[in-house]
Amino acid sequence: MLNIAVLVSGGGSNLQALIDAVEAGSINGRIVTVVSNKEGVYALERAKKHNIPCKVIPKKGNDSFEEQLTLHLMENDVDLIVLAGFLCILSENFVKTFENKIINVHPSLIPSFCGEGCYGLKVHKAALDYGVKVTGATVHYVNNIVDGGKIIAQKAVDVLEGDTPETLQKRVMEEAEWVILPKVVADICNKRRKEEKDG
Ligand code: GAR
């Protein structure tokens, strides 16, 4: 079984989708730790409710944030790191340490509405301001370019007349993010299991 770490910064609805998929048996792995860079976020409550160990590593004013995070992930023997609404940018050095082991969910069809400073509701506001008729979500590997790693899965969602950033965010989550993120994690776990079996 793969050891999965989920990194969060907020409400944790994508974390919840992963927890539900693990509990339903559709992901062949276990969430060994949930790490937040902020105290008091609801994602931590979600983890606690399901008896998943969690840890807060504050980022603000913390020069050794990445060292602490690296140590924690290594201590937990983590095979896969899922950025699920984790709003910190990770350094090239960190990404190299966990090469091909970090994935991220982003609430647009990359390469639209992405990159540094484009996260959360801002993404949906930018999509509405531009006037696109279709948006969606992307799951991709993380490399040293923000939102620039290899795309693993995407799902399109229609923009509807009268949408606000909030209504669009909700629909993109429900129709795309909570669908493709657990599926990608399940696929990675199955692929890794098969590789181990085949030697
Ligand atoms: C999600 O929409 C996620 O795609 C987005 O933040 C939200 C977190 O919600 N992430 C980014 O914008 C990263 N660039 P959640 O905490 O409820 O999962």
Tab-separated table of C-alpha atoms and ligand atoms in Angstrom:
chain	number	residue	atom	x	y	z
A	1	MET	CA	0.000	0.000	0.000
A	2	LEU	CA	1.217	3.472	-0.836
A	3	ASN	CA	1.729	5.969	1.963
A	4	ILE	CA	0.009	9.191	0.985
A	5	ALA	CA	0.572	12.650	2.472
A	6	VAL	CA	-2.036	15.318	1.794
A	7	LEU	CA	-0.909	18.934	2.090
A	8	VAL	CA	-3.609	21.538	2.741
A	9	SER	CA	-4.111	25.224	3.534
A	10	GLY	CA	-7.879	25.648	3.825
A	11	GLY	CA	-11.259	23.974	3.843
A	12	GLY	CA	-10.058	20.592	2.707
A	13	SER	CA	-12.922	19.510	0.465
A	14	ASN	CA	-10.437	17.793	-1.856
A	15	LEU	CA	-8.913	16.091	1.180
A	16	GLN	CA	-12.437	14.905	2.028
A	17	ALA	CA	-12.863	13.456	-1.465
A	18	LEU	CA	-9.633	11.500	-0.928
A	19	ILE	CA	-10.633	10.312	2.550
A	20	ASP	CA	-14.003	9.134	1.187
A	21	ALA	CA	-12.317	7.258	-1.675
A	22	VAL	CA	-9.847	5.562	0.682
A	23	GLU	CA	-12.668	4.574	3.053
A	24	ALA	CA	-14.754	3.277	0.136
A	25	GLY	CA	-11.816	1.063	-0.852
A	26	SER	CA	-11.296	2.672	-4.242
A	27	ILE	CA	-7.778	3.881	-3.420
A	28	ASN	CA	-5.217	1.228	-2.688
A	29	GLY	CA	-3.289	3.371	-0.246
A	30	ARG	CA	-3.523	5.054	3.133
A	31	ILE	CA	-3.333	8.705	4.116
A	32	VAL	CA	-0.546	8.643	6.688
A	33	THR	CA	-0.429	12.361	7.355
A	34	VAL	CA	-2.241	15.610	6.623
A	35	VAL	CA	0.017	18.648	6.785
A	36	SER	CA	-1.203	22.226	6.951
A	37	ASN	CA	0.879	25.382	6.760
A	38	LYS	CA	-1.804	27.152	8.806
A	39	GLU	CA	-3.334	26.552	12.227
A	40	GLY	CA	-7.103	26.292	12.577
A	41	VAL	CA	-8.074	25.386	9.025
A	42	TYR	CA	-11.110	23.134	8.568
A	43	ALA	CA	-9.073	20.538	6.664
A	44	LEU	CA	-7.424	19.612	9.999
A	45	GLU	CA	-10.847	18.941	11.547
A	46	ARG	CA	-11.708	16.679	8.647
A	47	ALA	CA	-8.503	14.678	9.216
A	48	LYS	CA	-9.122	14.434	12.974
A	49	LYS	CA	-12.692	13.197	12.417
A	50	HIS	CA	-11.238	10.275	10.474
A	51	ASN	CA	-8.367	9.622	12.905
A	52	ILE	CA	-5.733	10.668	10.407
A	53	PRO	CA	-2.597	12.100	12.030
A	54	CYS	CA	-2.114	15.745	11.197
A	55	LYS	CA	0.613	18.257	11.620
A	56	VAL	CA	0.833	22.026	11.343
A	57	ILE	CA	4.089	23.439	10.031
A	58	PRO	CA	3.666	27.213	9.911
A	59	LYS	CA	5.232	28.844	6.891
A	60	LYS	CA	5.053	32.520	7.807
A	61	GLY	CA	8.355	33.701	9.231
A	62	ASN	CA	9.670	30.139	9.323
A	63	ASP	CA	13.038	29.849	7.562
A	64	SER	CA	13.169	26.094	7.990
A	65	PHE	CA	9.639	25.375	6.682
A	66	GLU	CA	10.783	23.101	3.875
A	67	GLU	CA	13.374	21.334	6.017
A	68	GLN	CA	10.705	20.545	8.612
A	69	LEU	CA	8.279	19.435	5.917
A	70	THR	CA	10.891	17.216	4.245
A	71	LEU	CA	11.819	15.598	7.547
A	72	HIS	CA	8.170	14.968	8.426
A	73	LEU	CA	7.433	13.397	5.030
A	74	MET	CA	10.528	11.217	5.228
A	75	GLU	CA	9.750	10.114	8.787
A	76	ASN	CA	6.335	9.027	7.512
A	77	ASP	CA	7.878	7.110	4.641
A	78	VAL	CA	5.675	8.910	2.184
A	79	ASP	CA	5.360	7.579	-1.393
A	80	LEU	CA	2.965	10.161	-2.792
A	81	ILE	CA	2.426	13.807	-1.849
A	82	VAL	CA	-0.909	15.330	-2.844
A	83	LEU	CA	-1.249	19.114	-2.836
A	84	ALA	CA	-4.965	19.565	-2.193
A	85	GLY	CA	-5.577	23.280	-1.887
A	86	PHE	CA	-2.033	23.754	-0.551
A	87	LEU	CA	-1.209	27.343	-1.338
A	88	CYS	CA	2.562	27.441	-0.764
A	89	ILE	CA	5.041	27.380	-3.601
A	90	LEU	CA	7.661	24.703	-3.116
A	91	SER	CA	11.313	25.256	-4.027
A	92	GLU	CA	13.197	23.544	-6.813
A	93	ASN	CA	15.236	21.731	-4.198
A	94	PHE	CA	12.131	20.341	-2.467
A	95	VAL	CA	10.599	19.255	-5.760
A	96	LYS	CA	13.837	17.496	-6.701
A	97	THR	CA	13.903	15.623	-3.395
A	98	PHE	CA	10.466	14.176	-4.155
A	99	GLU	CA	10.740	14.018	-7.936
A	100	ASN	CA	7.631	12.538	-9.630
A	101	LYS	CA	6.030	12.003	-6.251
A	102	ILE	CA	4.135	15.290	-5.921
A	103	ILE	CA	0.798	15.993	-7.608
A	104	ASN	CA	-1.420	19.065	-7.453
A	105	VAL	CA	-5.044	19.839	-8.223
A	106	HIS	CA	-5.703	23.192	-9.885
A	107	PRO	CA	-9.197	24.609	-10.557
A	108	SER	CA	-8.837	25.476	-14.251
A	109	LEU	CA	-7.888	23.845	-17.519
A	110	ILE	CA	-4.114	24.462	-17.469
A	111	PRO	CA	-2.501	26.363	-19.253
A	112	SER	CA	-5.390	28.808	-18.727
A	113	PHE	CA	-5.739	30.774	-15.502
A	114	CYS	CA	-2.773	29.358	-13.623
A	115	GLY	CA	0.689	30.258	-12.380
A	116	GLU	CA	1.958	32.243	-9.430
A	117	GLY	CA	-0.765	34.246	-7.660
A	118	CYS	CA	-3.590	32.419	-9.451
A	119	TYR	CA	-5.292	30.201	-6.901
A	120	GLY	CA	-8.664	29.546	-5.292
A	121	LEU	CA	-11.458	32.008	-6.116
A	122	LYS	CA	-9.062	34.218	-8.104
A	123	VAL	CA	-8.904	31.506	-10.766
A	124	HIS	CA	-12.675	31.510	-11.244
A	125	LYS	CA	-12.834	35.306	-11.207
A	126	ALA	CA	-10.198	35.407	-13.959
A	127	ALA	CA	-12.130	32.830	-16.018
A	128	LEU	CA	-15.369	34.848	-15.682
A	129	ASP	CA	-13.602	38.156	-16.447
A	130	TYR	CA	-12.132	36.630	-19.592
A	131	GLY	CA	-15.506	35.285	-20.604
A	132	VAL	CA	-14.611	31.657	-21.260
A	133	LYS	CA	-17.572	29.333	-21.758
A	134	VAL	CA	-15.755	26.222	-20.534
A	135	THR	CA	-13.407	25.844	-17.596
A	136	GLY	CA	-12.583	22.846	-15.408
A	137	ALA	CA	-9.853	21.297	-13.298
A	138	THR	CA	-6.426	19.777	-13.820
A	139	VAL	CA	-4.330	17.300	-11.870
A	140	HIS	CA	-0.638	17.493	-12.708
A	141	TYR	CA	2.771	16.516	-11.458
A	142	VAL	CA	4.615	19.288	-9.643
A	143	ASN	CA	7.896	20.537	-11.030
A	144	ASN	CA	9.817	23.765	-10.525
A	145	ILE	CA	7.439	25.806	-12.726
A	146	VAL	CA	4.262	26.865	-10.897
A	147	ASP	CA	1.393	24.782	-12.391
A	148	GLY	CA	3.811	23.741	-15.149
A	149	GLY	CA	4.345	20.020	-14.515
A	150	LYS	CA	3.111	17.175	-16.695
A	151	ILE	CA	-0.680	17.026	-16.911
A	152	ILE	CA	-2.202	13.762	-15.661
A	153	ALA	CA	-5.945	14.443	-15.951
A	154	GLN	CA	-8.341	17.223	-16.844
A	155	LYS	CA	-12.120	17.569	-16.773
A	156	ALA	CA	-14.118	20.340	-18.393
A	157	VAL	CA	-17.036	22.157	-16.749
A	158	ASP	CA	-19.433	24.554	-18.491
A	159	VAL	CA	-19.602	28.164	-17.358
A	160	LEU	CA	-23.261	29.129	-16.965
A	161	GLU	CA	-25.033	32.424	-17.468
A	162	GLY	CA	-25.063	34.337	-14.180
A	163	ASP	CA	-22.167	32.404	-12.615
A	164	THR	CA	-20.239	34.147	-9.850
A	165	PRO	CA	-16.724	33.066	-8.792
A	166	GLU	CA	-18.374	31.247	-5.891
A	167	THR	CA	-20.960	29.306	-7.924
A	168	LEU	CA	-18.339	28.422	-10.517
A	169	GLN	CA	-15.873	27.279	-7.850
A	170	LYS	CA	-18.520	25.033	-6.310
A	171	ARG	CA	-19.437	23.453	-9.662
A	172	VAL	CA	-15.791	22.947	-10.685
A	173	MET	CA	-15.147	21.231	-7.350
A	174	GLU	CA	-18.217	18.989	-7.515
A	175	GLU	CA	-18.027	18.087	-11.201
A	176	ALA	CA	-14.281	18.018	-11.748
A	177	GLU	CA	-11.867	18.251	-8.795
A	178	TRP	CA	-13.564	15.738	-6.497
A	179	VAL	CA	-13.850	13.351	-9.439
A	180	ILE	CA	-10.415	13.485	-11.057
A	181	LEU	CA	-8.242	13.860	-7.948
A	182	PRO	CA	-9.305	10.587	-6.249
A	183	LYS	CA	-9.198	8.817	-9.623
A	184	VAL	CA	-5.622	9.955	-10.326
A	185	VAL	CA	-4.517	8.902	-6.832
A	186	ALA	CA	-6.206	5.512	-7.302
A	187	ASP	CA	-4.513	5.048	-10.679
A	188	ILE	CA	-1.067	5.949	-9.294
A	189	CYS	CA	-1.518	3.505	-6.391
A	190	ASN	CA	-2.627	0.711	-8.744
A	191	LYS	CA	0.234	1.364	-11.155
A	192	ARG	CA	2.810	1.327	-8.346
A	193	ARG	CA	1.300	-1.891	-6.949
A	194	LYS	CA	1.512	-3.566	-10.340
A	195	GLU	CA	5.143	-2.442	-10.782
A	196	GLU	CA	6.017	-3.917	-7.380
A	197	LYS	CA	4.240	-7.190	-8.218
A	198	ASP	CA	5.967	-7.470	-11.597
A	199	GLY	CA	9.283	-6.791	-9.872
B	1	GAR	C1	-9.465	24.019	-4.676
B	1	GAR	O1	-10.342	24.567	-5.608
B	1	GAR	C2	-8.105	23.770	-5.300
B	1	GAR	O2	-8.176	23.338	-6.623
B	1	GAR	C3	-7.511	25.157	-5.221
B	1	GAR	O3	-7.875	25.617	-3.941
B	1	GAR	C4	-9.142	25.037	-3.579
B	1	GAR	C5	-8.975	24.366	-2.234
B	1	GAR	O4	-10.203	23.876	-1.751
B	1	GAR	N1	-6.093	25.117	-5.414
B	1	GAR	C6	-5.428	26.050	-6.099
B	1	GAR	O5	-5.951	27.054	-6.569
B	1	GAR	C7	-3.945	25.776	-6.264
B	1	GAR	N2	-3.381	26.600	-7.271
B	1	GAR	P1	-10.267	22.742	-0.640
B	1	GAR	O6	-9.375	23.203	0.517
B	1	GAR	O7	-11.712	22.732	-0.245
B	1	GAR	O8	-9.815	21.457	-1.233
